Coordinates of C-alpha atoms and ligand atoms in Angstrom, one line a residue:
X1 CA 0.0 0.0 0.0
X2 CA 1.2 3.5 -0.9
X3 CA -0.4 5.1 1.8
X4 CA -1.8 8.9 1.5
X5 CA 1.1 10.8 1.8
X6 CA 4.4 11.5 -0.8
X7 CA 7.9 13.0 -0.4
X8 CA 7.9 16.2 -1.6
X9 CA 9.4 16.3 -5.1
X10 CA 13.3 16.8 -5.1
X11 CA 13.3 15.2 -1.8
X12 CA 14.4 12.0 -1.5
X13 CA 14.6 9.1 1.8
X14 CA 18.2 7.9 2.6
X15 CA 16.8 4.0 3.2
X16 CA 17.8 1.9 6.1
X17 CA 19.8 -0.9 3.2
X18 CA 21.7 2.0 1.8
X19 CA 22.9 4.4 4.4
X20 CA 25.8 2.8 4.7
X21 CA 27.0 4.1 1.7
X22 CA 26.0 7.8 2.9
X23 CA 27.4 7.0 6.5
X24 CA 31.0 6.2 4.3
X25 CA 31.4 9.5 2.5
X26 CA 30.8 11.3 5.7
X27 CA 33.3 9.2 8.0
X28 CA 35.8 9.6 4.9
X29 CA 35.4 13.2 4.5
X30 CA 35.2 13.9 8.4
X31 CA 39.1 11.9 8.3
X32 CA 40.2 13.8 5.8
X33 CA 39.4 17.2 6.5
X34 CA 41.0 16.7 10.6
X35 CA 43.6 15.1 9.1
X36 CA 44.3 18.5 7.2
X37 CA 43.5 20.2 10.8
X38 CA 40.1 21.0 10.0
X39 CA 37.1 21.0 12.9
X40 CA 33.6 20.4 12.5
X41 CA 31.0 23.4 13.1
X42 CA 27.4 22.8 13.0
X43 CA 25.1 25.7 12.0
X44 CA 21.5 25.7 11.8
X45 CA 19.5 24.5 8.2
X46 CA 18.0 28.4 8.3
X47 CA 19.0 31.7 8.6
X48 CA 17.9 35.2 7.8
X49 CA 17.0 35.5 4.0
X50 CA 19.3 38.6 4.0
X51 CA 22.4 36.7 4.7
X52 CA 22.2 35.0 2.0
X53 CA 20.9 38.0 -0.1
X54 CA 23.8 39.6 1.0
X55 CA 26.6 37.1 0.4
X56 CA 25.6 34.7 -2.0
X57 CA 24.3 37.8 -3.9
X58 CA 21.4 39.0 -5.6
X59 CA 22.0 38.6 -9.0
X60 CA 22.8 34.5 -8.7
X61 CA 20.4 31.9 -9.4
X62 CA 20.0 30.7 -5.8
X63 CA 18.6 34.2 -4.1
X64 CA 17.0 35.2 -7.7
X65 CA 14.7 32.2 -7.9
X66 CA 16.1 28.8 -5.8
X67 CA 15.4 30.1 -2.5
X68 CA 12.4 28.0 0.0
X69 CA 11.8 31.1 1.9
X70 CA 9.4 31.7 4.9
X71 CA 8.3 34.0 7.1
X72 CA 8.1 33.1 10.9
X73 CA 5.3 33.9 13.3
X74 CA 6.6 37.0 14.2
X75 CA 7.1 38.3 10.7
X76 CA 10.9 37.8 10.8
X77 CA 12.2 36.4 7.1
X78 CA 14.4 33.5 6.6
X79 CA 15.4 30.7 4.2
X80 CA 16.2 27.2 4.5
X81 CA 20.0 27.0 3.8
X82 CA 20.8 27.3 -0.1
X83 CA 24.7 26.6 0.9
X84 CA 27.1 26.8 3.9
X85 CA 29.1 29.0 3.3
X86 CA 27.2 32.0 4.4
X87 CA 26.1 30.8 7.5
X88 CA 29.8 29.1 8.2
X89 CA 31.1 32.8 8.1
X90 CA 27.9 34.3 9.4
X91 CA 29.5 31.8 13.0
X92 CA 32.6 32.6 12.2
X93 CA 31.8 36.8 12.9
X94 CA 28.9 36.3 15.3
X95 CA 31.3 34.1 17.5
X96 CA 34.8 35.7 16.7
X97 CA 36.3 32.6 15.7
X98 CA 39.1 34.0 14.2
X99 CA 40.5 34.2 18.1
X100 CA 39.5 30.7 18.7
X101 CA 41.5 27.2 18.9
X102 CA 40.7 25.9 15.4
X103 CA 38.3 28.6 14.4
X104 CA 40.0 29.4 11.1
X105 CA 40.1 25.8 9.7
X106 CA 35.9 24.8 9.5
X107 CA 34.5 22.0 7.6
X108 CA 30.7 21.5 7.4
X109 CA 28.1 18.3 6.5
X110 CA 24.7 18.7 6.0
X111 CA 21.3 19.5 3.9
X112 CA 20.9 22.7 1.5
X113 CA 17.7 23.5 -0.2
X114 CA 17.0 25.0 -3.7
X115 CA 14.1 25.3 -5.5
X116 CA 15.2 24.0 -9.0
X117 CA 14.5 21.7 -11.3
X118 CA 15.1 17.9 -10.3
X119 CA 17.0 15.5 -12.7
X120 CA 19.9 13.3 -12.4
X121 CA 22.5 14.7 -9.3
X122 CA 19.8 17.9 -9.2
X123 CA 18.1 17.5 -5.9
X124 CA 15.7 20.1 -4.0
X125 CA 17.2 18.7 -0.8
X126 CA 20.7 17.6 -1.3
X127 CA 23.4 17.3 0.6
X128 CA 26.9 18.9 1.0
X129 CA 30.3 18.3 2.2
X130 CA 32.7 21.6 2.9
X131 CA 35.4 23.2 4.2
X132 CA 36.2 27.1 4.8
X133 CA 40.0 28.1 5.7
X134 CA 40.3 31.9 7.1
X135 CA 43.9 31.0 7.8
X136 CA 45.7 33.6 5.3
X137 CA 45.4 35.0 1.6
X138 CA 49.1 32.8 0.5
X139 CA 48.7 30.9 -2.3
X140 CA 49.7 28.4 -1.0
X141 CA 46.5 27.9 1.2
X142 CA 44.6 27.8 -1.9
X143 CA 46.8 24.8 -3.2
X144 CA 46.4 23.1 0.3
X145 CA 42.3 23.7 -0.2
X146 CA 42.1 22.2 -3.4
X147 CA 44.5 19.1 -2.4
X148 CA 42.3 18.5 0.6
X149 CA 39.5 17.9 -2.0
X150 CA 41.6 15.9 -4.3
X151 CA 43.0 13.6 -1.2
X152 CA 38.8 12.8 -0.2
X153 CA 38.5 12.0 -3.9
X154 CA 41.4 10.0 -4.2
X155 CA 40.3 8.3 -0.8
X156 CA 37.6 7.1 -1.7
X157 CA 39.2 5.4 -4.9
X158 CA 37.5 7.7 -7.5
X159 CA 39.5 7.6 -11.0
X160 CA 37.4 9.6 -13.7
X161 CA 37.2 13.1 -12.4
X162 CA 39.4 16.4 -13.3
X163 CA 40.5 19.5 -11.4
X164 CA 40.2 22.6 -13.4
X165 CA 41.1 25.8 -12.0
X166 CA 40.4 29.5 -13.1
X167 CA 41.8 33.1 -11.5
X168 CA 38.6 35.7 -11.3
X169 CA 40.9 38.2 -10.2
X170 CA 40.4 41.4 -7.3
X171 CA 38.3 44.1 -7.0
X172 CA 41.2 45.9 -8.6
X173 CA 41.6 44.1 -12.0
X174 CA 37.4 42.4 -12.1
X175 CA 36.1 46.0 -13.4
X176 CA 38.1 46.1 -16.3
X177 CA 37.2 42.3 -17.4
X178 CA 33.7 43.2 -16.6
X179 CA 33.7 45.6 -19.0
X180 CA 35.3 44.2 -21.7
X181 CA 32.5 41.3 -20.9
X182 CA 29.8 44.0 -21.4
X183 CA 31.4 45.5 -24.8
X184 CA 31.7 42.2 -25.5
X185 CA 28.3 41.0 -25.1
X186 CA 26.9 44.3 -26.2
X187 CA 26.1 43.4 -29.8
X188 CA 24.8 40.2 -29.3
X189 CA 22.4 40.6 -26.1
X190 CA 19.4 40.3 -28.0
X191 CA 20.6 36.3 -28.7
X192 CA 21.2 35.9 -25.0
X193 CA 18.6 33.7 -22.6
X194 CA 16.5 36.1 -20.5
X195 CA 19.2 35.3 -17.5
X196 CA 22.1 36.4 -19.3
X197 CA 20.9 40.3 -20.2
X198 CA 20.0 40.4 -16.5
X199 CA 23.2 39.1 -16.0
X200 CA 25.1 41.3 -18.4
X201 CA 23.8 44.3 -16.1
X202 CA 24.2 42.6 -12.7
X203 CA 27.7 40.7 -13.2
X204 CA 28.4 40.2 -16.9
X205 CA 31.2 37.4 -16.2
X206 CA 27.8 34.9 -14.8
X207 CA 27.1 34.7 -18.4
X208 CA 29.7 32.8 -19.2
X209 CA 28.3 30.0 -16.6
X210 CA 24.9 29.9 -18.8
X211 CA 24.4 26.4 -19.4
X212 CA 21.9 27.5 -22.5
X213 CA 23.6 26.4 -25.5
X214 CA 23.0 29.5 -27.5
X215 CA 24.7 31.8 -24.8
X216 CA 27.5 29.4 -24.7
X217 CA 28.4 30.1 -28.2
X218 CA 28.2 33.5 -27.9
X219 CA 30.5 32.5 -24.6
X220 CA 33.1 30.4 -26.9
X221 CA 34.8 33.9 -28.2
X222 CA 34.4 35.5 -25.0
X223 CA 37.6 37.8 -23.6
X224 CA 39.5 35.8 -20.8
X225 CA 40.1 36.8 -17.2
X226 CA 43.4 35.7 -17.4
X227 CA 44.0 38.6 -20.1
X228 CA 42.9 40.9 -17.6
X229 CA 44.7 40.3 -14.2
X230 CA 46.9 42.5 -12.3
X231 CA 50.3 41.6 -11.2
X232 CA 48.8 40.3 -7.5
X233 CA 46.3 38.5 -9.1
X234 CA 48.5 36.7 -12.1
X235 CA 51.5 36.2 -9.6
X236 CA 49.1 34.5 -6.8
X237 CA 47.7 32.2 -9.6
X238 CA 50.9 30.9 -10.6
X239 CA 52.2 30.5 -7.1
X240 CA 48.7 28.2 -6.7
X241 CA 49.7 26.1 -9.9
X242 CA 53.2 25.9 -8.8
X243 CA 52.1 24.6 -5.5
X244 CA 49.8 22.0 -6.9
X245 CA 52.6 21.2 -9.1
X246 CA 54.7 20.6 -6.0
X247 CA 51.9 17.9 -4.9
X248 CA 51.8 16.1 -7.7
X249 CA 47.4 16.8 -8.2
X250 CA 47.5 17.1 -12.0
X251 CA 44.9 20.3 -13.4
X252 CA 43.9 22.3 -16.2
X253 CA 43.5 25.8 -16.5
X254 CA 39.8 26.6 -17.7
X255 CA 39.1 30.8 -18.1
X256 CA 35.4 30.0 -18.5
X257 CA 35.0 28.6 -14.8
X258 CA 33.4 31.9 -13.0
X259 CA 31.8 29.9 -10.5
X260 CA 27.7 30.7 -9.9
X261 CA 28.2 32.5 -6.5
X262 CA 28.8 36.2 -6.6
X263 CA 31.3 36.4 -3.4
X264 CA 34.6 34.6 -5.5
X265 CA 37.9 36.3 -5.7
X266 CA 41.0 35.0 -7.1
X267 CA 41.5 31.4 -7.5
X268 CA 38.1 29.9 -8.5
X269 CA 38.3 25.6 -8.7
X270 CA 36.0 22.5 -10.1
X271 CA 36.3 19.0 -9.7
X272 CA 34.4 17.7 -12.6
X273 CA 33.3 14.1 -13.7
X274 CA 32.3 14.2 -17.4
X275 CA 30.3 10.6 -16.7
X276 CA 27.6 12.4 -14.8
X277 CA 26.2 14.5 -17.4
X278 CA 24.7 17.5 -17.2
X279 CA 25.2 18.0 -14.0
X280 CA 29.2 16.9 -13.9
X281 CA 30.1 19.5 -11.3
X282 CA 31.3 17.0 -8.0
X283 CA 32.6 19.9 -5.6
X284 CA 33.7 23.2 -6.8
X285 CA 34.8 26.6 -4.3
X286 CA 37.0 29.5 -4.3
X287 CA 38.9 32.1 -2.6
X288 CA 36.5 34.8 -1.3
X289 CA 38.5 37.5 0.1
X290 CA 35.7 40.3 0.5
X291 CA 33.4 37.8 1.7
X292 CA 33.7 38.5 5.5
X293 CA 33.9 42.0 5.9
X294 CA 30.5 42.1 3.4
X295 CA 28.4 40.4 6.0
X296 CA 30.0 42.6 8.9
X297 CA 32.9 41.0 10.5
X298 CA 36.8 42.4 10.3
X299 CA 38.4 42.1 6.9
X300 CA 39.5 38.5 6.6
X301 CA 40.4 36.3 3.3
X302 CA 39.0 33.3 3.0
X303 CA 38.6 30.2 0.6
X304 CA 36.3 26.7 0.8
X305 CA 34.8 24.5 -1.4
X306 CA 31.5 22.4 -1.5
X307 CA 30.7 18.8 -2.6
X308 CA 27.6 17.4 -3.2
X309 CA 27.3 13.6 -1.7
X310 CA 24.9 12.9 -4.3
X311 CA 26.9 13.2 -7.3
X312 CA 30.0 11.4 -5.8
X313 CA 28.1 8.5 -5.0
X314 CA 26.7 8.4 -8.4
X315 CA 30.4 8.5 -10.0
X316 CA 31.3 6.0 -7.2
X317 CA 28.8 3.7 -8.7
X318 CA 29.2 3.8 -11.9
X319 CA 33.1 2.8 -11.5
X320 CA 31.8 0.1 -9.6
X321 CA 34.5 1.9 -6.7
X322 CA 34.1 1.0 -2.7
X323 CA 30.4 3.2 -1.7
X324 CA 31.1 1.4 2.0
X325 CA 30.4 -2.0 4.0
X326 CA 26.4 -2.9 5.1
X327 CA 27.3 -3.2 8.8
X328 CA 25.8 -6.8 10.2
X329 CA 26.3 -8.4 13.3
X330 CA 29.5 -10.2 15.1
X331 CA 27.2 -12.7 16.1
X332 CA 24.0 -14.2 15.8
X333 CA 22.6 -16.8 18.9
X334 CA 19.5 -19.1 17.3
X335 CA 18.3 -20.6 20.9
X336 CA 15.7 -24.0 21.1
X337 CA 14.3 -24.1 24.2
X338 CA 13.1 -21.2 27.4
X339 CA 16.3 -21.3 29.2
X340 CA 18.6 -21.1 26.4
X341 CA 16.3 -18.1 25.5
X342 CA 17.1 -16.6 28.9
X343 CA 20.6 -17.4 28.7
X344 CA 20.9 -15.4 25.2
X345 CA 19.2 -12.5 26.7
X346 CA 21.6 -12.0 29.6
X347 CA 24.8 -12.6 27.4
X348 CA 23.5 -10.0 24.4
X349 CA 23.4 -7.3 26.9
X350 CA 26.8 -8.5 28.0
X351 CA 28.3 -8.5 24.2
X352 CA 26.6 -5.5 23.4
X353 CA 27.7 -3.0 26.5
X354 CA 31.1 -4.9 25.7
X355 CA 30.5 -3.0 21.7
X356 CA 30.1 -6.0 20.3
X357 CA 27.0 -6.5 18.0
X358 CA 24.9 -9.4 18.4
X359 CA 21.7 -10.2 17.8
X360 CA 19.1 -12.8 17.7
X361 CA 15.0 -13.8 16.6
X362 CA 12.9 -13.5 19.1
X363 CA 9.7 -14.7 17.7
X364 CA 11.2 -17.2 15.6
X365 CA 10.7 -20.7 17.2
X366 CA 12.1 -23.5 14.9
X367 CA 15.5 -24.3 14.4
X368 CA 15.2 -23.5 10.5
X369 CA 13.6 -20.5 10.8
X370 CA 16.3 -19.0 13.1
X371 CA 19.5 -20.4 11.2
X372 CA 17.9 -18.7 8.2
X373 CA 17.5 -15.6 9.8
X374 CA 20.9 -16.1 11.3
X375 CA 22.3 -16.5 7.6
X376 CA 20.6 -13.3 6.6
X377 CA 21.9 -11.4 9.0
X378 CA 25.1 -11.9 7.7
X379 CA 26.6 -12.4 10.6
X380 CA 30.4 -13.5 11.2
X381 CA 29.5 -16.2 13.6
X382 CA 26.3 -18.1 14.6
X383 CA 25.6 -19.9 18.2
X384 CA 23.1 -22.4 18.3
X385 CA 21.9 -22.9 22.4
X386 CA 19.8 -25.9 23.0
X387 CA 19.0 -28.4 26.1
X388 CA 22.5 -30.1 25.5
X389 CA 24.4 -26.7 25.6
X390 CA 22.6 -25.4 29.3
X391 CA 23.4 -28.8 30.7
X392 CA 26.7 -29.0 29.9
X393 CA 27.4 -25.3 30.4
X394 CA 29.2 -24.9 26.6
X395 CA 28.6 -23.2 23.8
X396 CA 29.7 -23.7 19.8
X397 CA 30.8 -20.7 18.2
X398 CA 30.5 -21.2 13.9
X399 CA 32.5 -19.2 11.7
X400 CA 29.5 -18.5 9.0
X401 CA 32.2 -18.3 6.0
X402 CA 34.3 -21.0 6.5
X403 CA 32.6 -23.1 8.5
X404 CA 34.8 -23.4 11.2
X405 CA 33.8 -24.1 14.9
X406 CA 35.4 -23.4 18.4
X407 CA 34.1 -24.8 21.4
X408 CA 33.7 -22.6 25.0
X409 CA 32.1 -22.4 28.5
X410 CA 29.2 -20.4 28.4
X411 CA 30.9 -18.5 31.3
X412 CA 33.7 -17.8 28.9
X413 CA 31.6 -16.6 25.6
X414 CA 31.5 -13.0 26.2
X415 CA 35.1 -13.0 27.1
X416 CA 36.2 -15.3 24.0
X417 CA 34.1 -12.6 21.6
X418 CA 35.8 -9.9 22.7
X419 CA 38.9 -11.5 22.1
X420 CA 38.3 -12.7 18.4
X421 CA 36.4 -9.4 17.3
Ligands
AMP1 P1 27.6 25.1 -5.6 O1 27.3 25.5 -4.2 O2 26.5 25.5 -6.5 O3 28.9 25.5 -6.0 O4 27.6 23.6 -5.6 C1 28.7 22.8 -5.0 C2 28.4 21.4 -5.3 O5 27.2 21.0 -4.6 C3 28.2 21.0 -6.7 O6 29.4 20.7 -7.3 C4 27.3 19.7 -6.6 O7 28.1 18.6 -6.3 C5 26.5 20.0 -5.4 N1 25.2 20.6 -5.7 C6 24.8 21.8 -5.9 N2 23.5 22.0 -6.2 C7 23.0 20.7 -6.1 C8 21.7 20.2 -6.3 N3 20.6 20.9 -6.5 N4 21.5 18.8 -6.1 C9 22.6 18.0 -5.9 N5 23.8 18.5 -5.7 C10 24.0 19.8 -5.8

């Protein structure tokens, strides 16, 4: 039966026989990102709508039309989360945590919400992994950002995906490229998508992100930023590439990469997997050095990236990589008999506060019935407790793989489990 309710569209359940998979990208991205000094921070999945007006910016997709805004009972206006990063440096002012242990090195899980339109890897409720680093503006922290999320991709055994990076260049060298963009564009903004002369007025170089096919033509001929940079700018992005170089994390340069969000500075960065589609972007970020002071707090660079879990599995998948192990139990008891039933239920407890997982079939009676569950729990070892074993006081512990079985005093089972698991 269906029952009378559906998930709302976009929206989708992570089910109990595949969040292992889910549970694996986390624990492999939490590793990484310590290992590379970085702590968690937890902020909440909404904010005030103006934060994210504010820094995301108004003339990007996500505040012009992706937003799930509401308004609370007391007229105040927020949105469910579109991205972290706002909100990571909304913390990072409100709680000054630039003076804090660890409070320049921040990494992030969690849901985002945009109202767009689902297909493959497109979710209205996905869900992101990220980092922000307000350490310093040295290239070389840029470098150091990108190989933290090459080192979670190569982790996790991915093959087919490609780093391309980009320079968007300062306040001091973007107003001269943004003109050129607009001479540029000029002529031809009557063949533009609706987006694009909006665009063209609000922050010309988002037209070269269009994903309409007729814009990107246009695009193809485009001026390059990387014409346009000052000295600071040009020598900072060959410091990044000579650093990544250094590392050994292979890249292309791609001028077209602008990135969607207005707050970018400097280096801009993609991780791409061309198996995925139209939607090929796996994790992309950026240095965004105005991006603090903007929203209130002291002038302080910064640079992060964000992943999206769906898409990585999906590339995981489809190179038939590691997506994670089911978890099952250590051991699974199959009991004939009331005592032996008793017996189990004392000794689970004893396994279990001992972190061992164990687990048996309560309302299964017969003998079959309970080996059969016991095989499908997968379980590394079976015990079988009858009349025999509480007379005697012994148990037989089965290896369910090989076969292979080991005799012990029921007194000694927990003890014996802990030592094999
Ligand atoms: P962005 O914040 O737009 O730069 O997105 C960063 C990453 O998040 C992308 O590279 C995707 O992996 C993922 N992502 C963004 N939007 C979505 C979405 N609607 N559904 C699934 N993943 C997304």
């Amino acid at each position: 039966m269906a029952g009378k309710y559906k998930i709302p569209r976009g929206t989708y359940d992570i089910l109990p026989s595949e969040s292992y998979k889910r549970q694996y990208l986390e624990q492999t991205f939490r590793a990484v990102a310590e290992n590379f000094g970085y702590r968690e921070i937890v902020t909440p999945i909404f904010e005030q709508s103006a934060l994210f007006e504010r820094s995301v910016g108004d003339s990007s997709d996500i505040v012009q039309k992706e937003m799930y805004k509401f308004t609370d009972r007391k007229g105040r206006e927020f949105a469910l989360r579109p991205e972290g990063t706002a909100a990571v440096v909304r913390s990072f002012v409100e709680n000054n945590l630039a003076n804090q242990e660890n409070g320049n090195r921040l990494y992030y899980l969690g849901p985002m919400f945009r109202y767009d339109r689902p297909q493959k890897g497109r979710h209205r409720q996905f869900y992101q992994y990220g980092i922000e680093n307000f350490d310093s503006d040295h290239p070389y922290i840029d470098a150091e950002v990108i190989a933290l999320g090459y080192t979670f991709l190569q982790k996790l055994g991915l093959q087919n995906f490609i780093l391309e990076i980009n320079s968007i260049g300062s306040r001091n060298c973007a107003a001269d490229f943004d003109q050129a963009l607009i001479d540029f564009f000029d002529p031809h903004k009557d063949l533009l998508c609706s987006d694009c002369q909006h665009r063209l007025e609000k922050n010309p170089k988002r037209v070269l992100d269009c994903k309409v096919p007729s814009c990107q033509e246009i695009a193809a001929d485009a001026p390059s930023m990387l014409n346009y940079l000052d000295k600071e700018c040009s020598d900072h992005f060959q410091a990044v590439q000579e650093y990544l170089n250094l590392m050994d994390i292979p890249f292309t340069v791609n001028p077209r990469i602008v990135r969607g969000l207005d707050y970018y500075s400097k280096t801009a960065f993609e991780f791409l997997n061309n198996n995925l589609g139209a939607q090929n972007a796996l994790c992309g970020g950026g240095r965004y050095d105005y991006l603090v002071e903007e929203i209130g707090g002291k002038p302080t660079t910064g640079i992060g990236f964000a992943g999206g879990f769906e898409r990585l599995q999906l590339s995981l998948e489809a190179e038939n990589a590691c997506t994670g192990t089911k978890s099952a139990p250590a051991i699974f008891f199959v009991t004939m008999g009331d005592r032996a039933e008793k017996t189990v239920i004392s000794i689970l407890q004893k396994l279990r506060l001992a972190g061992i997982s164990a687990g048996f079939d309560i309302d299964k009676k017969s003998l079959k019935a309970q080996m059969k569950a016991a095989d499908k729990s997968n379980a590394q070892y079976s015990v079988v407790l009858g009349d025999d074993e509480m007379a005697t006081g012994t148990a037989t512990l089965r290896n369910m793989k090989s076969g292979e079985q080991q005799q012990t005093t029921l007194a000694e089972l927990v003890t014996l489990c802990k030592n094999l698991l």
